[in-house]
Coordinates of C-alpha atoms in Angstrom, one line a residue:
M214 CA 0.1 -0.1 0.4
H215 CA 2.8 2.1 0.7
I216 CA 4.6 2.1 -2.2
E217 CA 1.4 2.5 -4.5
W218 CA 0.8 5.6 -2.6
L219 CA 4.0 6.7 -3.5
I220 CA 3.2 5.7 -6.9
S221 CA -0.4 7.5 -6.9
D222 CA 2.3 10.9 -5.3
L223 CA 5.2 10.6 -8.4
F224 CA 2.3 10.9 -10.6
A225 CA 0.2 13.3 -9.6
S226 CA 3.1 15.5 -8.9
L227 CA 3.6 14.6 -12.7
G228 CA 1.0 15.8 -13.5
F229 CA 0.9 18.8 -11.6
I230 CA 4.7 19.7 -13.1
L231 CA 2.8 18.7 -16.9
A232 CA -0.8 21.2 -16.2
L233 CA 2.3 24.5 -15.0
F234 CA 4.5 24.2 -17.9
L235 CA 1.6 23.1 -20.5
L236 CA -0.2 27.2 -19.1
A237 CA 2.8 29.0 -18.5
H238 CA 2.9 27.5 -22.6
L239 CA -0.2 28.6 -23.3
L240 CA -0.3 32.1 -22.7
K241 CA 3.4 32.8 -24.4
Q242 CA 1.4 32.1 -27.7
R243 CA -0.9 34.0 -29.3
R244 CA -4.2 32.7 -29.2
S245 CA -7.7 35.0 -28.7
P246 CA -9.0 35.8 -25.6
V247 CA -12.1 33.2 -26.0
S248 CA -9.7 29.9 -27.1
T249 CA -7.1 30.8 -24.3
M250 CA -9.9 31.1 -21.3
A251 CA -11.1 27.8 -23.0
W252 CA -7.8 25.3 -22.6
L253 CA -7.2 27.7 -19.4
L254 CA -10.4 26.0 -17.9
A255 CA -10.0 22.6 -19.1
I256 CA -6.4 21.9 -17.6
L257 CA -7.5 23.7 -14.5
L258 CA -10.7 22.0 -14.2
M259 CA -10.8 18.3 -15.7
P260 CA -6.5 17.8 -16.0
Y261 CA -6.9 14.2 -16.9
V262 CA -8.3 15.1 -19.8
G263 CA -7.5 18.9 -20.3
V264 CA -3.9 18.0 -20.5
P265 CA -3.6 15.2 -22.5
L266 CA -6.3 16.7 -25.2
Y267 CA -4.0 20.2 -25.3
L268 CA -0.8 17.5 -25.8
M269 CA -3.0 16.6 -29.3
L270 CA -5.0 19.1 -30.0
G271 CA -3.8 22.1 -28.9
G272 CA -1.0 23.4 -31.2
R273 CA -0.9 26.5 -33.0
K274 CA -2.0 24.8 -36.3
M275 CA 0.8 22.4 -35.6
R276 CA 3.8 25.1 -36.6
W277 CA 6.6 22.6 -37.9
M278 CA 4.4 21.1 -40.3
A279 CA 2.5 24.0 -41.7
G280 CA 5.7 25.6 -42.1
K281 CA 6.9 22.5 -44.7
K282 CA 3.8 23.8 -46.7
E283 CA 4.5 26.1 -49.5
R284 CA 2.4 28.9 -49.1
V285 CA -0.1 30.2 -50.5
Y286 CA -0.1 33.6 -51.5
A287 CA 3.8 35.5 -52.3
P288 CA 4.3 38.4 -50.4
P289 CA 3.1 41.9 -52.0
H290 CA 6.4 43.5 -53.8
D291 CA 4.5 47.5 -52.9
R292 CA 1.2 48.3 -50.6
P293 CA -1.8 48.6 -53.0
G294 CA -2.6 52.3 -53.8
P295 CA -5.8 54.2 -53.2
G296 CA -6.7 53.7 -56.9
R297 CA -8.6 50.3 -56.0
D298 CA -12.2 50.3 -55.3
G299 CA -12.7 49.5 -52.0
V300 CA -10.8 49.5 -48.6
I301 CA -11.9 45.8 -48.0
E302 CA -9.7 44.4 -51.2
R303 CA -6.8 47.4 -50.6
V304 CA -6.2 45.6 -46.8
L305 CA -6.7 42.1 -48.9
L306 CA -3.7 42.9 -51.6
S307 CA -1.5 43.7 -48.8
Y308 CA -1.6 40.5 -47.8
G309 CA -0.4 39.1 -51.4
V310 CA -4.6 37.6 -51.4
P311 CA -4.7 37.7 -55.8
P312 CA -7.1 41.4 -56.6
A313 CA -10.0 41.4 -57.7
T314 CA -11.7 40.0 -60.9
R315 CA -14.4 41.2 -63.2
G316 CA -16.6 38.9 -65.5
N317 CA -17.2 36.4 -63.3
E318 CA -21.1 34.5 -63.4
V319 CA -21.6 33.9 -59.4
E320 CA -24.8 31.7 -58.1
L321 CA -26.0 31.3 -54.6
V322 CA -26.8 27.5 -53.8
S323 CA -29.2 27.2 -51.1
T324 CA -30.1 23.2 -51.4
G325 CA -28.7 20.3 -51.5
E326 CA -30.4 19.4 -54.2
D327 CA -29.6 21.9 -56.3
A328 CA -25.9 22.0 -54.8
Y329 CA -25.7 17.8 -56.3
R330 CA -27.1 18.6 -59.5
K331 CA -24.9 21.0 -60.4
I332 CA -21.8 19.5 -59.1
I333 CA -22.8 16.3 -61.2
D334 CA -23.3 18.0 -64.1
L335 CA -20.4 19.9 -63.6
I336 CA -18.2 16.4 -63.3
N337 CA -20.2 15.3 -66.7
S338 CA -19.2 18.4 -68.8
A339 CA -15.2 18.3 -67.9
Q340 CA -12.9 18.2 -70.9
H341 CA -9.3 18.3 -69.6
T342 CA -9.1 18.4 -65.1
I343 CA -11.3 17.8 -62.7
H344 CA -9.8 19.1 -59.1
I345 CA -11.8 18.1 -56.1
T346 CA -11.2 19.4 -52.0
T347 CA -13.3 17.6 -49.4
Y348 CA -13.0 17.2 -45.8
I349 CA -15.9 14.7 -45.8
L350 CA -16.8 12.1 -48.8
G351 CA -19.1 10.2 -47.3
R352 CA -19.8 6.1 -48.0
D353 CA -23.6 6.5 -48.8
P354 CA -25.3 6.6 -52.2
V355 CA -24.3 10.3 -52.2
G356 CA -21.2 9.6 -52.6
A357 CA -20.8 6.3 -54.3
A358 CA -22.6 8.0 -57.0
I359 CA -20.2 10.9 -57.3
V360 CA -17.1 8.3 -57.5
D361 CA -18.7 7.0 -60.1
R362 CA -18.8 9.6 -62.4
L363 CA -15.9 10.8 -61.3
A364 CA -14.3 6.9 -62.3
A365 CA -16.7 8.1 -65.6
R366 CA -14.7 11.0 -66.5
A367 CA -11.0 9.6 -66.3
A368 CA -11.8 6.3 -68.6
A369 CA -13.0 9.4 -70.6
G370 CA -9.3 11.1 -70.9
V371 CA -10.0 13.3 -68.0
E372 CA -7.4 14.0 -65.5
V373 CA -9.1 13.4 -62.2
R374 CA -7.6 14.2 -58.6
L375 CA -9.8 14.0 -55.6
L376 CA -7.9 15.5 -52.4
L377 CA -9.7 14.0 -49.0
D378 CA -8.9 14.5 -45.5
A379 CA -7.8 11.5 -43.6
V380 CA -10.1 12.7 -40.4
G381 CA -13.0 13.8 -41.8
S382 CA -13.0 11.3 -44.5
W383 CA -11.4 8.2 -42.5
R384 CA -14.3 5.4 -43.7
M385 CA -13.1 5.5 -47.0
N386 CA -11.3 2.9 -48.0
R387 CA -9.3 1.4 -51.5
R388 CA -12.9 -0.5 -52.4
W389 CA -15.1 2.3 -52.3
L390 CA -12.3 4.1 -54.0
E391 CA -11.3 2.1 -56.5
P392 CA -13.8 2.6 -59.6
L393 CA -12.1 6.3 -59.7
T394 CA -8.3 4.4 -58.9
A395 CA -8.7 2.0 -61.7
A396 CA -10.1 4.3 -64.5
G397 CA -6.7 6.1 -63.8
G398 CA -7.8 9.2 -61.4
R399 CA -5.6 9.5 -58.9
V400 CA -7.1 10.3 -54.7
A401 CA -4.3 11.2 -51.9
Y402 CA -5.0 12.6 -47.7
F403 CA -4.4 15.6 -47.0
M404 CA -2.6 15.0 -43.3
P405 CA -2.5 10.8 -42.9
L406 CA -3.3 9.6 -39.2
I407 CA -0.4 7.8 -39.0
R408 CA 1.4 11.1 -38.2
L409 CA -1.2 11.2 -34.9
P410 CA -0.8 12.4 -32.7
F411 CA 2.9 12.5 -31.6
R412 CA 4.2 13.8 -35.1
G413 CA 1.6 15.7 -35.8
R414 CA -1.1 17.5 -34.9
A415 CA -4.7 16.7 -35.3
N416 CA -6.1 20.2 -35.2
L417 CA -4.6 20.5 -38.7
R418 CA -7.2 19.5 -41.5
N419 CA -8.2 20.3 -44.6
H420 CA -11.2 22.2 -44.7
R421 CA -11.9 23.8 -48.0
K422 CA -14.9 22.7 -49.7
T423 CA -13.5 23.0 -54.2
V424 CA -15.4 21.4 -57.1
V425 CA -12.8 22.6 -59.5
I426 CA -13.3 21.6 -63.4
D427 CA -11.5 22.8 -66.2
G428 CA -9.9 25.6 -64.5
R429 CA -13.2 27.5 -65.5
S430 CA -16.2 26.9 -63.3
A431 CA -16.1 25.8 -59.8
L432 CA -18.2 25.3 -56.8
V433 CA -16.7 26.4 -53.1
G434 CA -18.5 26.6 -50.0
G435 CA -20.2 24.4 -47.1
M436 CA -21.3 21.3 -48.3
N437 CA -19.5 17.8 -47.8
L438 CA -19.9 15.6 -50.6
A439 CA -22.1 13.1 -48.7
Q440 CA -26.0 12.7 -47.7
D441 CA -26.3 14.5 -44.9
Y442 CA -25.3 17.4 -46.9
L443 CA -26.5 16.9 -50.4
G444 CA -27.9 14.4 -52.6
P445 CA -30.9 14.1 -55.1
D446 CA -33.9 14.6 -53.3
P447 CA -34.9 16.4 -50.5
D448 CA -34.3 15.1 -47.0
P449 CA -35.6 17.2 -44.1
D450 CA -32.8 16.0 -41.9
R451 CA -29.7 17.2 -44.1
W452 CA -27.9 19.7 -43.0
R453 CA -28.6 23.4 -43.9
D454 CA -25.6 24.5 -45.7
L455 CA -24.6 27.0 -48.5
V456 CA -22.5 27.1 -51.4
V457 CA -21.2 29.2 -54.0
Q458 CA -20.9 28.3 -57.9
V459 CA -18.7 30.9 -59.9
S460 CA -17.8 30.8 -63.6
G461 CA -14.6 33.1 -64.6
P462 CA -11.3 34.4 -64.2
V463 CA -11.9 33.2 -60.3
V464 CA -11.6 30.2 -60.5
R465 CA -8.0 30.4 -61.3
D466 CA -7.4 31.0 -58.1
L467 CA -8.9 28.6 -56.4
D468 CA -7.8 25.9 -59.0
D469 CA -4.4 27.3 -57.8
I470 CA -5.3 26.6 -53.7
F471 CA -6.3 23.2 -55.1
R472 CA -2.5 22.8 -56.7
S473 CA -0.9 24.3 -53.6
D474 CA -2.8 21.8 -50.9
W475 CA -2.1 19.2 -54.0
R476 CA 1.2 19.2 -53.5
F477 CA 1.8 19.5 -50.0
A478 CA -0.4 16.0 -49.6
T479 CA 1.7 14.7 -52.6
K480 CA 5.0 16.2 -53.9
E481 CA 3.4 16.2 -56.7
Y482 CA 4.2 19.6 -58.7
L483 CA 1.3 20.8 -61.2
T484 CA 2.0 22.9 -63.0
P485 CA 0.1 26.0 -62.9
M486 CA -2.6 27.4 -65.4
A487 CA -1.1 30.3 -67.5
R488 CA -3.1 33.0 -67.8
A489 CA -3.6 32.9 -71.7
D490 CA -5.6 29.7 -70.7
A491 CA -8.1 31.4 -68.4
P492 CA -11.0 32.8 -69.1
C493 CA -10.9 36.7 -69.2
E494 CA -11.6 39.7 -67.5
T495 CA -14.8 41.4 -68.8
D496 CA -17.1 43.9 -68.4
G497 CA -20.2 43.6 -66.3
L498 CA -21.7 40.4 -64.7
R499 CA -19.7 40.0 -60.8
T500 CA -16.8 41.5 -59.7
A501 CA -15.2 38.5 -57.3
Q502 CA -12.2 38.0 -55.4
T503 CA -11.1 34.7 -53.5
V504 CA -9.3 34.7 -49.9
A505 CA -7.9 31.5 -48.6
S506 CA -7.4 30.9 -44.3
G507 CA -5.3 28.7 -42.9
P508 CA -1.7 28.2 -41.7
D509 CA -0.4 28.4 -44.9
V510 CA -1.6 31.7 -44.7
V511 CA 0.8 34.3 -43.8
G512 CA -1.0 36.8 -40.9
D513 CA -5.0 36.5 -41.8
P514 CA -6.2 38.3 -44.7
F515 CA -10.1 37.4 -43.9
Y516 CA -10.4 37.7 -40.3
E517 CA -9.0 41.3 -41.1
S518 CA -11.0 41.6 -44.3
L519 CA -14.0 40.8 -41.9
V520 CA -13.1 43.3 -39.0
S521 CA -12.2 45.6 -42.2
A522 CA -15.7 45.1 -43.5
L523 CA -17.7 45.7 -40.3
F524 CA -16.2 48.7 -39.6
A525 CA -16.9 50.4 -43.3
A526 CA -20.6 48.8 -43.3
R527 CA -22.7 52.2 -44.1
Q528 CA -25.8 50.2 -44.8
R529 CA -26.6 46.5 -43.3
I530 CA -24.9 43.4 -41.7
W531 CA -26.0 40.3 -42.0
V532 CA -24.6 37.1 -40.7
V533 CA -25.1 33.7 -40.9
T534 CA -23.0 31.0 -38.8
P535 CA -23.0 28.4 -37.0
Y536 CA -20.2 28.7 -35.2
F537 CA -20.3 32.1 -33.3
I538 CA -17.5 32.3 -30.5
P539 CA -16.7 36.3 -31.5
D540 CA -13.9 38.4 -29.7
E541 CA -13.9 41.2 -28.5
T542 CA -13.0 42.7 -31.8
L543 CA -15.3 41.2 -34.2
V544 CA -17.9 42.0 -31.2
R545 CA -16.7 45.7 -31.0
G546 CA -17.9 46.5 -34.4
L547 CA -21.1 44.7 -34.7
D548 CA -22.2 47.3 -31.8
L549 CA -20.5 50.2 -33.2
A550 CA -22.6 49.3 -36.7
A551 CA -25.8 49.2 -34.7
R552 CA -25.4 51.9 -33.1
R553 CA -24.5 54.4 -36.2
G554 CA -27.5 53.0 -37.3
V555 CA -26.4 49.9 -39.7
D556 CA -28.8 47.2 -40.4
V557 CA -27.6 44.5 -37.6
R558 CA -28.9 40.6 -38.0
L559 CA -27.3 37.7 -36.4

């Protein structure tokens, strides 16, 4: 009993020392107040749960691994001048984000049935390349139908590349993807699970969801390629989400992001689309700009543009989000907008 007591006391002391070390490490990091407070409470109030979770998930987006990934945007050579149309675009340009382009067709797709039909139509229309990134590929009738369509286009000579997140699509196996790979399609996984939990960190996931066809048309948004998000028939239990279908010069920037992610996952370099091959800008239609976020983007241009938009708004701010955990700056921006008469709806 005495030895068991000594061992128990030793582990308790080591746990206390480890918790202190983690708390010091946590306070030194540049986290949002909400994130810092959440981890502090977890480590202090539930150390047997909080400490292991922080070791697995608490790293700042896995800096070492993320540092190996090429940056999506090159540093800008010059600060944008006042000639640009909007404050937000000037903020984004200062981070190296490609400028907004004119002559794009943009359509909001608000139902899973419409999104499914558009994805199938886009895949069927592909002549040269199909580049798809998704967090979840469902092991269900929707996932199977999409894989079969991709296989058919690969068999017809189209270059098909499918990039899956290793955590989101962990149920996928060779049997489900065999129709595609047998037809010549390529499948890769972002951050394979074999790296977890200590060679890497589980929180470096790829949540980008894009379908890019021939570098000219794309579907981008929040819907995963699974029955819970989209399908041929209405489903009252389906997640309510949004995607945007775009065509025009802005699609080239979406394709560049895919190529960067594909190179990180496979070490295969895909030659970027030449400007001459991309759709040309034209007057009219829509002006659009692609903004990536994540550890492969220097700074946080999406956040900074969002803050700029809140403080620059003059008429309305309408927000729809499943996750509302704002920091003090975002709350202040919404509050001040409402006080100056802006129509703020959350």
